Tab-separated table of C-alpha atoms and ligand atoms in Angstrom:
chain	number	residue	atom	x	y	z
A	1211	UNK	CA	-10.420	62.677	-4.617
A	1212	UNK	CA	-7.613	60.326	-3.429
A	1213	UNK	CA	-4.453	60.725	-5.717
A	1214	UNK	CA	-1.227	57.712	-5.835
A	1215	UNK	CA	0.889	56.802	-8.810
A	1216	UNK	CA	-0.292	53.162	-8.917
A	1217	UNK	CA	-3.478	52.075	-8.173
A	1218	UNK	CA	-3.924	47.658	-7.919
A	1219	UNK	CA	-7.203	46.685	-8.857
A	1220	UNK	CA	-7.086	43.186	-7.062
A	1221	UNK	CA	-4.440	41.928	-4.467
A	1222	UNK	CA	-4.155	38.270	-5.239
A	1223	UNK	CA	-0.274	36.914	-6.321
A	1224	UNK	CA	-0.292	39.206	-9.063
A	1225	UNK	CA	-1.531	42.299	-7.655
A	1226	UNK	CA	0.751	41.736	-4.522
A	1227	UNK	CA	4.121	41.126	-6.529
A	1228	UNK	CA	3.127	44.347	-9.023
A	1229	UNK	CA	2.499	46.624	-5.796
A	1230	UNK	CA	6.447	45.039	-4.236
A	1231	UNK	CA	8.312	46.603	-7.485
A	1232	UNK	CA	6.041	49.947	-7.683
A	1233	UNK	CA	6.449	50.755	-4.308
A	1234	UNK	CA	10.570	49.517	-4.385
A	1235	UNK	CA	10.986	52.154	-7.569
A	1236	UNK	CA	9.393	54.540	-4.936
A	1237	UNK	CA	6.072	55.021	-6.488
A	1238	UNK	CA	2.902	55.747	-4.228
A	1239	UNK	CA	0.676	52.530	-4.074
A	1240	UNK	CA	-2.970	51.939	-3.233
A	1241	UNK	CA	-4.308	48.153	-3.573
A	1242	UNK	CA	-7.679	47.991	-3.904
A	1243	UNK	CA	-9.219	44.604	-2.583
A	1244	UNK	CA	-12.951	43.112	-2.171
A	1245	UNK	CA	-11.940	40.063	-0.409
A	1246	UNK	CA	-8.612	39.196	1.578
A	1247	UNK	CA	-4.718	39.881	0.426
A	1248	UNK	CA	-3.373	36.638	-1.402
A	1249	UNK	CA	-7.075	35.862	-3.241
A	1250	UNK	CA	-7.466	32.317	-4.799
A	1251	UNK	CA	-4.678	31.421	-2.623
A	1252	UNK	CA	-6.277	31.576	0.591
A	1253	UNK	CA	-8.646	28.678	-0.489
A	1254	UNK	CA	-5.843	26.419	-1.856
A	1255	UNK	CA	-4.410	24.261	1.302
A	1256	UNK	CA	-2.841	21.485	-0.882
A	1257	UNK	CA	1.324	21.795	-1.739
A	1258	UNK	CA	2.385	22.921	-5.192
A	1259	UNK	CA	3.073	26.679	-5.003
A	1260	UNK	CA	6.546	27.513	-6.242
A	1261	UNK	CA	8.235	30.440	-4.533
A	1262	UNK	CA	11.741	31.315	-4.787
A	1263	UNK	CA	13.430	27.569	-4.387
A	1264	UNK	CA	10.431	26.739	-2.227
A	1265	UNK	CA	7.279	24.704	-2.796
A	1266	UNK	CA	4.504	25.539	-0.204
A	1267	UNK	CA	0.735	25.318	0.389
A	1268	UNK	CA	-1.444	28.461	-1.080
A	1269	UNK	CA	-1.938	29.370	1.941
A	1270	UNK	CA	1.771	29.638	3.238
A	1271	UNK	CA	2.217	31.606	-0.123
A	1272	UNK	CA	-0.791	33.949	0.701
A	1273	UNK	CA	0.875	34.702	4.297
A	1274	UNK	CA	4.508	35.200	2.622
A	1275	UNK	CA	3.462	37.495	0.047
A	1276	UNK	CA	1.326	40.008	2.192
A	1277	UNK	CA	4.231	40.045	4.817
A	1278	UNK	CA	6.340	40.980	2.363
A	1279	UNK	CA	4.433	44.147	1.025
A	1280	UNK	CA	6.227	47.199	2.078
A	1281	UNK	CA	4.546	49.273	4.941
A	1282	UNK	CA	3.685	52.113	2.936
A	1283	UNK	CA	1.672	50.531	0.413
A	1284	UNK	CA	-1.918	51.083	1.089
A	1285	UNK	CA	-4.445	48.539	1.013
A	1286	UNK	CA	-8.216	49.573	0.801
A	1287	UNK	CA	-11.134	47.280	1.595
A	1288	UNK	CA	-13.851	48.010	-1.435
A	1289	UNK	CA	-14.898	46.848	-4.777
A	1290	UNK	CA	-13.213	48.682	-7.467
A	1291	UNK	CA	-16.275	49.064	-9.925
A	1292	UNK	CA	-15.468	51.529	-12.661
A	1293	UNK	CA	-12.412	53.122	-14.403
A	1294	UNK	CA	-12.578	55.945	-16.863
A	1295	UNK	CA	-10.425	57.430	-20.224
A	1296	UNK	CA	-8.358	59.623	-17.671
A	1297	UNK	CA	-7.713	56.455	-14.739
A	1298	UNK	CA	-10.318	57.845	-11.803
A	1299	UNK	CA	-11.001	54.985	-10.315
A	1300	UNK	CA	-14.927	54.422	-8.371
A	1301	UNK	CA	-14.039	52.021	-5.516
A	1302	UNK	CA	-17.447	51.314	-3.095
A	1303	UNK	CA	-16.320	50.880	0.231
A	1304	UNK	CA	-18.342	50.177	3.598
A	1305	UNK	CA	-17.720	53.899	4.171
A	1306	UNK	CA	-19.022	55.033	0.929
A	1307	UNK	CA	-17.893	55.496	-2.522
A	1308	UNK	CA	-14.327	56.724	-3.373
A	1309	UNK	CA	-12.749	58.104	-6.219
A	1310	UNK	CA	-8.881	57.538	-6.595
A	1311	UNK	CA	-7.090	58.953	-9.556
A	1312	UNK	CA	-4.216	57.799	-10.289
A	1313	UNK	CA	-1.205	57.739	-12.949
A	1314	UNK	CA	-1.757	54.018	-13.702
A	1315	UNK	CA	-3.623	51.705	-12.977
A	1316	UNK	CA	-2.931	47.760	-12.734
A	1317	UNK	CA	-6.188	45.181	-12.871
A	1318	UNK	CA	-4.962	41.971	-11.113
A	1319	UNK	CA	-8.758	40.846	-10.753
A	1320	UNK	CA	-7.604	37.529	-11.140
A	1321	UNK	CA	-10.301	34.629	-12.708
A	1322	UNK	CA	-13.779	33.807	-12.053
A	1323	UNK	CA	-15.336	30.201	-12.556
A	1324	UNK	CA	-17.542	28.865	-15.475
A	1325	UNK	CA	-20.898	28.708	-13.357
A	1326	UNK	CA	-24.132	26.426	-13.864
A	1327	UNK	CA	-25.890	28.914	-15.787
A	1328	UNK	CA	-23.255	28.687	-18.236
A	1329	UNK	CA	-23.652	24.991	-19.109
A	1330	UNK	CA	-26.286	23.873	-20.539
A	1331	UNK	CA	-27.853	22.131	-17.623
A	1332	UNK	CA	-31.509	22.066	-16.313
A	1333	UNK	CA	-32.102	23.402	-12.513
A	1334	UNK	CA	-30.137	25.115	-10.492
A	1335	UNK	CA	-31.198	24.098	-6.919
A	1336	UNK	CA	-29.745	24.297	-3.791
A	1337	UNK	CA	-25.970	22.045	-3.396
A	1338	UNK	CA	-24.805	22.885	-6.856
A	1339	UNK	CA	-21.589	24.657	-6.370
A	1340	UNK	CA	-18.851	26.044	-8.439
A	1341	UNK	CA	-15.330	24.454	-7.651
A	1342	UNK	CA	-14.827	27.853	-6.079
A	1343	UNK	CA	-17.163	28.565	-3.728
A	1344	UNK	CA	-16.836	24.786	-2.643
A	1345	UNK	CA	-13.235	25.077	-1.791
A	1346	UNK	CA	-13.708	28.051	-0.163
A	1347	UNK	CA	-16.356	27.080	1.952
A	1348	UNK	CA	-14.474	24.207	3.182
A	1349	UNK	CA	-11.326	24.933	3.028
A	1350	UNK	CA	-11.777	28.795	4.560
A	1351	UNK	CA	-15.153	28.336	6.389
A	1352	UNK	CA	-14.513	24.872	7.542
A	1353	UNK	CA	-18.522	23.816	6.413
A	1354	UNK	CA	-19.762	20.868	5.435
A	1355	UNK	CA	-21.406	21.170	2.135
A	1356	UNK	CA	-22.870	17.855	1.524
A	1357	UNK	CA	-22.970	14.255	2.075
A	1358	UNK	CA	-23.392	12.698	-1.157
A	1359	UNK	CA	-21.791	14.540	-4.103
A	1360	UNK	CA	-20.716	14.471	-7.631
A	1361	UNK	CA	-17.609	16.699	-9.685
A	1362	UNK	CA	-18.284	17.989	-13.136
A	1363	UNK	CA	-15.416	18.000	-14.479
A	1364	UNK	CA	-11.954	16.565	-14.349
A	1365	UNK	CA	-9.070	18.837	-14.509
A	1366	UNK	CA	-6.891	19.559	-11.906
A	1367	UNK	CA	-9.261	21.496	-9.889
A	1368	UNK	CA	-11.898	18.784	-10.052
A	1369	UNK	CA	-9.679	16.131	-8.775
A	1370	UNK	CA	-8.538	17.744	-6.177
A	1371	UNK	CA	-11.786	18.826	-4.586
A	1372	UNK	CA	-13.058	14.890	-5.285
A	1373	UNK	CA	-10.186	13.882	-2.847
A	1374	UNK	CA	-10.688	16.581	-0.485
A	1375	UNK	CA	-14.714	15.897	-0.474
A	1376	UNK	CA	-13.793	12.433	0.450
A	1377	UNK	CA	-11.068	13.371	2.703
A	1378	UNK	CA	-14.231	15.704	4.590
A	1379	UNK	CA	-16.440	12.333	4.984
A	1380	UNK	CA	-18.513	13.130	1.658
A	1381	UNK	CA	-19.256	10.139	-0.155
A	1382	UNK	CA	-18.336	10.971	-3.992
A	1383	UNK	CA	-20.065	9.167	-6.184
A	1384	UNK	CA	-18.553	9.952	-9.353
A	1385	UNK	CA	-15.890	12.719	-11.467
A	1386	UNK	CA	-18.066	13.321	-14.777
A	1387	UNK	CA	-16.168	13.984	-18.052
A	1388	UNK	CA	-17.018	14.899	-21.101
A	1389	UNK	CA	-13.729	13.899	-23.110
A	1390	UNK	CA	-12.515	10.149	-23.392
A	1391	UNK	CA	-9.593	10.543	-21.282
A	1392	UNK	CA	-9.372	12.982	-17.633
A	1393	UNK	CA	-8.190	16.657	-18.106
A	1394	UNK	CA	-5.883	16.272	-14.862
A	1395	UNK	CA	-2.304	15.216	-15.218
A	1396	UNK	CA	-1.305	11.722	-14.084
A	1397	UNK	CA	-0.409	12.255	-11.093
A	1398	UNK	CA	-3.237	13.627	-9.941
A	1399	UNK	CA	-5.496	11.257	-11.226
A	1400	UNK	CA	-3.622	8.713	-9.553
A	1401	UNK	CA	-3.304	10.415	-6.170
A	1402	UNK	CA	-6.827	11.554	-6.579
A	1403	UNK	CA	-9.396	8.952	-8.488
A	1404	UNK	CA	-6.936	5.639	-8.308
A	1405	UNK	CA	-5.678	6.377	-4.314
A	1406	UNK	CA	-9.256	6.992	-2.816
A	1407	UNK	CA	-11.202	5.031	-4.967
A	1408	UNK	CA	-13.615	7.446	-6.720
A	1409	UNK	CA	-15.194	6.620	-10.465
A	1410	UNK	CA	-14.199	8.733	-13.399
A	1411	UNK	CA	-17.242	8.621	-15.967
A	1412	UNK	CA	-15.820	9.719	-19.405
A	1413	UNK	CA	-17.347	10.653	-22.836
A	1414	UNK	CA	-20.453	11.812	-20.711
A	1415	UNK	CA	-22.011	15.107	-18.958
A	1416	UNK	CA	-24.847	16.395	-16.778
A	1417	UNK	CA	-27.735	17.598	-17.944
A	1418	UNK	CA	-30.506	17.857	-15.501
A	1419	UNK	CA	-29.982	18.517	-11.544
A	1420	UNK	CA	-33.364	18.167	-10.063
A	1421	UNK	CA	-34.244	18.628	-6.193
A	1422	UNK	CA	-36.701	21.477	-4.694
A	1423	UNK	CA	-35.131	22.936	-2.356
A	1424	UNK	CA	-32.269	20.900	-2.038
A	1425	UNK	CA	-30.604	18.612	-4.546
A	1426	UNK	CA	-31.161	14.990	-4.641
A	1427	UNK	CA	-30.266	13.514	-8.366
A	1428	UNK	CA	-28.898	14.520	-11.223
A	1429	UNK	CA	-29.211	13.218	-14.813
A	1430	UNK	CA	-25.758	11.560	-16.217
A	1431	UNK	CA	-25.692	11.303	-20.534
A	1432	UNK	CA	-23.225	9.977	-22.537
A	1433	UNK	CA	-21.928	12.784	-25.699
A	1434	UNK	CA	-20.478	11.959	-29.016
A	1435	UNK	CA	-17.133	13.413	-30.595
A	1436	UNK	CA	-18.905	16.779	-30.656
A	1437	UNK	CA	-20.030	16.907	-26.712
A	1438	UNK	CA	-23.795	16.825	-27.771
A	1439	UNK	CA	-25.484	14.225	-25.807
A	1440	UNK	CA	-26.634	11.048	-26.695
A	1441	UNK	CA	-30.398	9.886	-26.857
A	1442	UNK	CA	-31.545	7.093	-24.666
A	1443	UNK	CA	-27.925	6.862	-22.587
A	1444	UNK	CA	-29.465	9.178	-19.264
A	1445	UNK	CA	-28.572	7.353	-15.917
A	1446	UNK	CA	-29.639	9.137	-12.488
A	1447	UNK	CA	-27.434	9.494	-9.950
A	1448	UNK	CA	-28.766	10.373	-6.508
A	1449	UNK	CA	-26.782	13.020	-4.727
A	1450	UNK	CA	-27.505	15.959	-2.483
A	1451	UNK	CA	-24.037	17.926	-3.938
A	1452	UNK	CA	-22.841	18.715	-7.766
A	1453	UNK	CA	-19.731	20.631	-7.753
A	1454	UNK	CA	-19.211	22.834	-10.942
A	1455	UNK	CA	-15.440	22.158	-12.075
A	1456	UNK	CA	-15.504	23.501	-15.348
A	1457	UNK	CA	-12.808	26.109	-16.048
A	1458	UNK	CA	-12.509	29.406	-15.068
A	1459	UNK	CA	-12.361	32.407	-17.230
A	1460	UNK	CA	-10.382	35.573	-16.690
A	1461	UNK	CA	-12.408	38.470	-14.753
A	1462	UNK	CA	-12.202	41.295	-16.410
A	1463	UNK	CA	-13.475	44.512	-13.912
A	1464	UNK	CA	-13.511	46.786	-16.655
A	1465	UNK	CA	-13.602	45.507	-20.479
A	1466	UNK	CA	-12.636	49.295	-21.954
A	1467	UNK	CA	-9.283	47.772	-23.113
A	1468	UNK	CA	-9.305	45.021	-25.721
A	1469	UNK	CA	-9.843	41.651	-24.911
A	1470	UNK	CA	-8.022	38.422	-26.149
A	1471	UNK	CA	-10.510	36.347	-27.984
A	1472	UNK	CA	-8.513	33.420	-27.122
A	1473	UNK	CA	-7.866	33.497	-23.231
A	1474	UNK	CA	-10.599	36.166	-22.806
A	1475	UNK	CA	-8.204	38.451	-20.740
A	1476	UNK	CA	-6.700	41.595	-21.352
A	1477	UNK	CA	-4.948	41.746	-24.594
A	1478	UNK	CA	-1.719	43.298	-23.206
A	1479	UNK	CA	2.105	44.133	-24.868
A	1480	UNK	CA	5.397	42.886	-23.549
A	1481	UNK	CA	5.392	45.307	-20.473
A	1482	UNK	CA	1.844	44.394	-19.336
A	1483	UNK	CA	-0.294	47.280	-20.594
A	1484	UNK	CA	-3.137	47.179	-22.685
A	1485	UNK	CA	-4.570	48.974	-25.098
A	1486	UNK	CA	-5.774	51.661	-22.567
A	1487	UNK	CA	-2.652	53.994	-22.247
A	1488	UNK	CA	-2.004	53.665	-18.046
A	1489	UNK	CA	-3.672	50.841	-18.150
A	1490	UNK	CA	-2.184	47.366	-17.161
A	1491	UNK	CA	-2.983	43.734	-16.497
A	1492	UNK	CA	-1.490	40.309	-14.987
A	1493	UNK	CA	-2.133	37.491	-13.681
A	1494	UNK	CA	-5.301	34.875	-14.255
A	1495	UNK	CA	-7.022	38.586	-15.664
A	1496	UNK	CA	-4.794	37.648	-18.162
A	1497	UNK	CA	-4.654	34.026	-18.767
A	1498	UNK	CA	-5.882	31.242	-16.861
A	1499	UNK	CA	-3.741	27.974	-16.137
A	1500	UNK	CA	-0.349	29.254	-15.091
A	1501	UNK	CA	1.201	28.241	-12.199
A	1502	UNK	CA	1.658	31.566	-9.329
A	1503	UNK	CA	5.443	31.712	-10.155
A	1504	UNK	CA	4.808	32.890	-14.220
A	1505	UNK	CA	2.101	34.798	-12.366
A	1506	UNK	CA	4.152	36.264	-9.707
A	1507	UNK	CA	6.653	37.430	-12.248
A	1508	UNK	CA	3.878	38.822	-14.662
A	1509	UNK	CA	2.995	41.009	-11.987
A	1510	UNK	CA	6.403	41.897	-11.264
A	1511	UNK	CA	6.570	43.652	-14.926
A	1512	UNK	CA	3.269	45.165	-14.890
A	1513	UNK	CA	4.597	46.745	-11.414
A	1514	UNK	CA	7.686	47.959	-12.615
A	1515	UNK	CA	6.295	49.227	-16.142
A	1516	UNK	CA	3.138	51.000	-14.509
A	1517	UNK	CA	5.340	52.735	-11.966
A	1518	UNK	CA	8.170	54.013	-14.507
A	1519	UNK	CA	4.822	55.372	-16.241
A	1520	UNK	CA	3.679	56.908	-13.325
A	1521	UNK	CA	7.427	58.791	-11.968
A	1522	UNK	CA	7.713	60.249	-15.339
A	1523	UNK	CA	3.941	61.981	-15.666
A	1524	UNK	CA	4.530	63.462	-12.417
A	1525	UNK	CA	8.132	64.769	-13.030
A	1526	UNK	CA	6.497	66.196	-16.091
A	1527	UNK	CA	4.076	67.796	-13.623
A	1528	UNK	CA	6.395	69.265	-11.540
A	1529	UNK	CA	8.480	70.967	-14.392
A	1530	UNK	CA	5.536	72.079	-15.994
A	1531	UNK	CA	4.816	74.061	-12.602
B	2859	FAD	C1	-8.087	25.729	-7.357
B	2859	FAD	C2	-6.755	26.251	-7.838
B	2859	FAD	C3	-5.613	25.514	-7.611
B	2859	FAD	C4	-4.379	26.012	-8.060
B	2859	FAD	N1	-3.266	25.273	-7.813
B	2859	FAD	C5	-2.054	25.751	-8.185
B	2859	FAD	C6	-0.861	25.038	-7.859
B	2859	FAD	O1	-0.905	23.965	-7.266
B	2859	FAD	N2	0.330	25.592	-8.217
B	2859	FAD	C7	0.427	26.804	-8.875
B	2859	FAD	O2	1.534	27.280	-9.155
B	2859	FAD	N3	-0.683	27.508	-9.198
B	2859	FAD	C8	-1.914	27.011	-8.874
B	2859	FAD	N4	-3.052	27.711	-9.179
B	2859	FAD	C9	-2.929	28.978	-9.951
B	2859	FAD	C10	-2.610	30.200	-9.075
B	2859	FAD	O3	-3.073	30.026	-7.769
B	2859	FAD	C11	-3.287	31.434	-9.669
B	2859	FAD	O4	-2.932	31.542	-11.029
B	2859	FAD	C12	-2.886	32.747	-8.961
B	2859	FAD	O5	-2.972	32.620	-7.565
B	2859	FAD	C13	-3.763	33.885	-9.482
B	2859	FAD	O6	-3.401	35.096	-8.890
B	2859	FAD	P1	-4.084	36.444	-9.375
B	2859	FAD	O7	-3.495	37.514	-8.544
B	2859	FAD	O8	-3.984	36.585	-10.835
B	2859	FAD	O9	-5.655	36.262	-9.082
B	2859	FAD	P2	-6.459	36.067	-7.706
B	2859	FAD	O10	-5.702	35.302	-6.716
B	2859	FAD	O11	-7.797	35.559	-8.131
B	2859	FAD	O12	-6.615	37.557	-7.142
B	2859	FAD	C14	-7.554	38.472	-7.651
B	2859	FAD	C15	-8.022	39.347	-6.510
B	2859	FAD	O13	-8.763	40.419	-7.036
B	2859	FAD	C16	-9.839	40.730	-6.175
B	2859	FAD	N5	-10.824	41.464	-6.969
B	2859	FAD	C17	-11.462	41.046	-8.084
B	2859	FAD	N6	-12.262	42.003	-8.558
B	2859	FAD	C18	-12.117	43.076	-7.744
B	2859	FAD	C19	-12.695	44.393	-7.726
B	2859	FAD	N7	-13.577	44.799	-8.634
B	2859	FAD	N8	-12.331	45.232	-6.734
B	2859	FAD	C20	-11.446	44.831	-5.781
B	2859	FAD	N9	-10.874	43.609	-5.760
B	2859	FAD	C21	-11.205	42.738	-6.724
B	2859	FAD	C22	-10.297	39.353	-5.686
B	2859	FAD	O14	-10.981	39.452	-4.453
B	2859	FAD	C23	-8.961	38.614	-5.545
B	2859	FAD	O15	-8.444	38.720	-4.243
B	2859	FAD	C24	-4.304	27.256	-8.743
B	2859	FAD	C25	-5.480	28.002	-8.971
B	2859	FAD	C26	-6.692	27.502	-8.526
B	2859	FAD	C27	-7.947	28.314	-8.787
């Protein structure tokens, strides 16, 4: 059994700026990680990331923040994939599973997005993608996912993967909507839909996405005030790509701590923790839709409050020896 203080389930923004104060107040750290340091950051290559008096690309931010993780802070490849009453942590790793107990424990699992099967849409063939996996094929892979596609959905996220679709040589037919007006601010429906030209279909949503293997139309309907669709409006568009833009919800590794039934995250106090003593949370595990820098400092807390938890157990320790 490995033993630390802290122990970062997740080292996106939030997991990375919680492990910089633990380690700083001189607690043990172990960052547990299934993917790459800097998570949904690595994907993001467009400007907007606040940092200090900075604004940078994801990306930059991903590099800045691992750099900046103190040397003896451990990072361990492996899925984190259960956490009991007393904080032992299961972590599967390519060499096998671990167990890692340690005073507290910090879930930075960060956000996972709303996926076909949870819309109430027909087929699920080959080309439908959420917003995620899109931008990270692209925009990490560098592969071409398509020639012809549409976005579902028109927040922020949508818009931006429109333009960079079209920016790739993908002709994109159309941003779908279900409200009356786009989800995205202003600006980026003018630097996105107005600048390159692509349609924005309100008041409507998709329904069907038919294709065997591969995608090649999908059924457009109009919805009334309550998003239920409207008879006789379906229109086919022909596409081989529909891009899932819909949201994300929080990921929640391990939902033995209350949940908000708002956000869906971890229902936490004002130092992070939740209702699992040792337990604490940041970050888009939290709440979704914040920029990194309320993120980064979220993070910061849980660091510092999970790490003053862990010094004092193990002082107790000692004098109890
Ligand atoms: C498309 C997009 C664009 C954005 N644009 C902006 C912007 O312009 N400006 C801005 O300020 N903010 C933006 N944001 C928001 C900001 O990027 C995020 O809020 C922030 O990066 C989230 O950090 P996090 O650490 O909470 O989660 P994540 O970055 O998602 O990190 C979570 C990490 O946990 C790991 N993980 C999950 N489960 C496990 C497990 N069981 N075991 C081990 N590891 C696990 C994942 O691999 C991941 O690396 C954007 C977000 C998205 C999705």
């Amino acid at each position: 059994m490995i033993k630390t203080d802290v122990l970062i389930i997740g080292g996106g923004a939030s997991g990375l700026s919680s492990a910089f104060v633990a380690s700083n107040n001189g607690a043990s750290v172990i960052i547990i990680e299934s993917d790459s340091l800097g998570g949904v950051l690595n994907q993001c290559i467009h400007n907007g990331f606040e940092y200090g008096d900075a604004t940078m690309t994801g990306t930059e931010l991903a590099c800045k923040l691992a750099q900046k993780l103190p040397k003896n802070v451990e990072v361990i490849k492996g899925t984190a994939v259960s956490v009991s009453s007393d904080r032992i942590v299961e972590v599967v790793t390519t060499s096998g599973v671990k167990e890692i107990k340690a005073h507290s424990v910090v879930l930075s699992s960060g956000a996972t997005d709303v996926s076909v099967e949870m819309l109430q849409i027909n087929g699920n063939p080959l080309g439908v993608y959420t917003a995620g996996e899109a931008q990270r094929l692209i925009n990490r892979e560098g592969i071409s996912i398509g020639k012809k596609a549409v976005v579902l959905g028109s927040g922020d996220v949508g818009m931006i993967l429109a333009r960079r679709l079209t920016l790739e040589g993908v002709k994109v037919e159309a941003i779908i909507e279900r409200k009356q007006q786009p989800s995205a601010n202003a600006e980026n429906v003018a630097r996105c839909t107005e600048d390159f030209n692509i349609p924005l279909i309100t008041s409507s949503t998709v329904t069907q996405a038919k294709g065997a293997p591969r995608l090649n139309e999908i059924t457009v309907v109009s919805v009334d005030e309550f998003y239920q669709p409207v008879p006789n409006t379906d229109k086919i568009i022909r596409c081989d790509t529909l891009i899932i833009a819909c949201g994300r919800r929080p990921y929640v590794v391990f939902p033995n701590a209350k949940l908000d039934h708002i956000t869906g995250g971890c229902l936490v106090n004002d130092r992070q923790e939740t209702s699992q003593r040792g337990v604490f949370a940041c970050g888009d595990a939290v709440k979704i839709g914040r920029g990194v820098k309320e993120v980064i400092k979220e993070g910061e807390v849980a660091g510092k409050y999970a790490s003053m938890r862990a010094l004092t157990l193990k002082l107790a320790d000692r004098e109890a020896k």
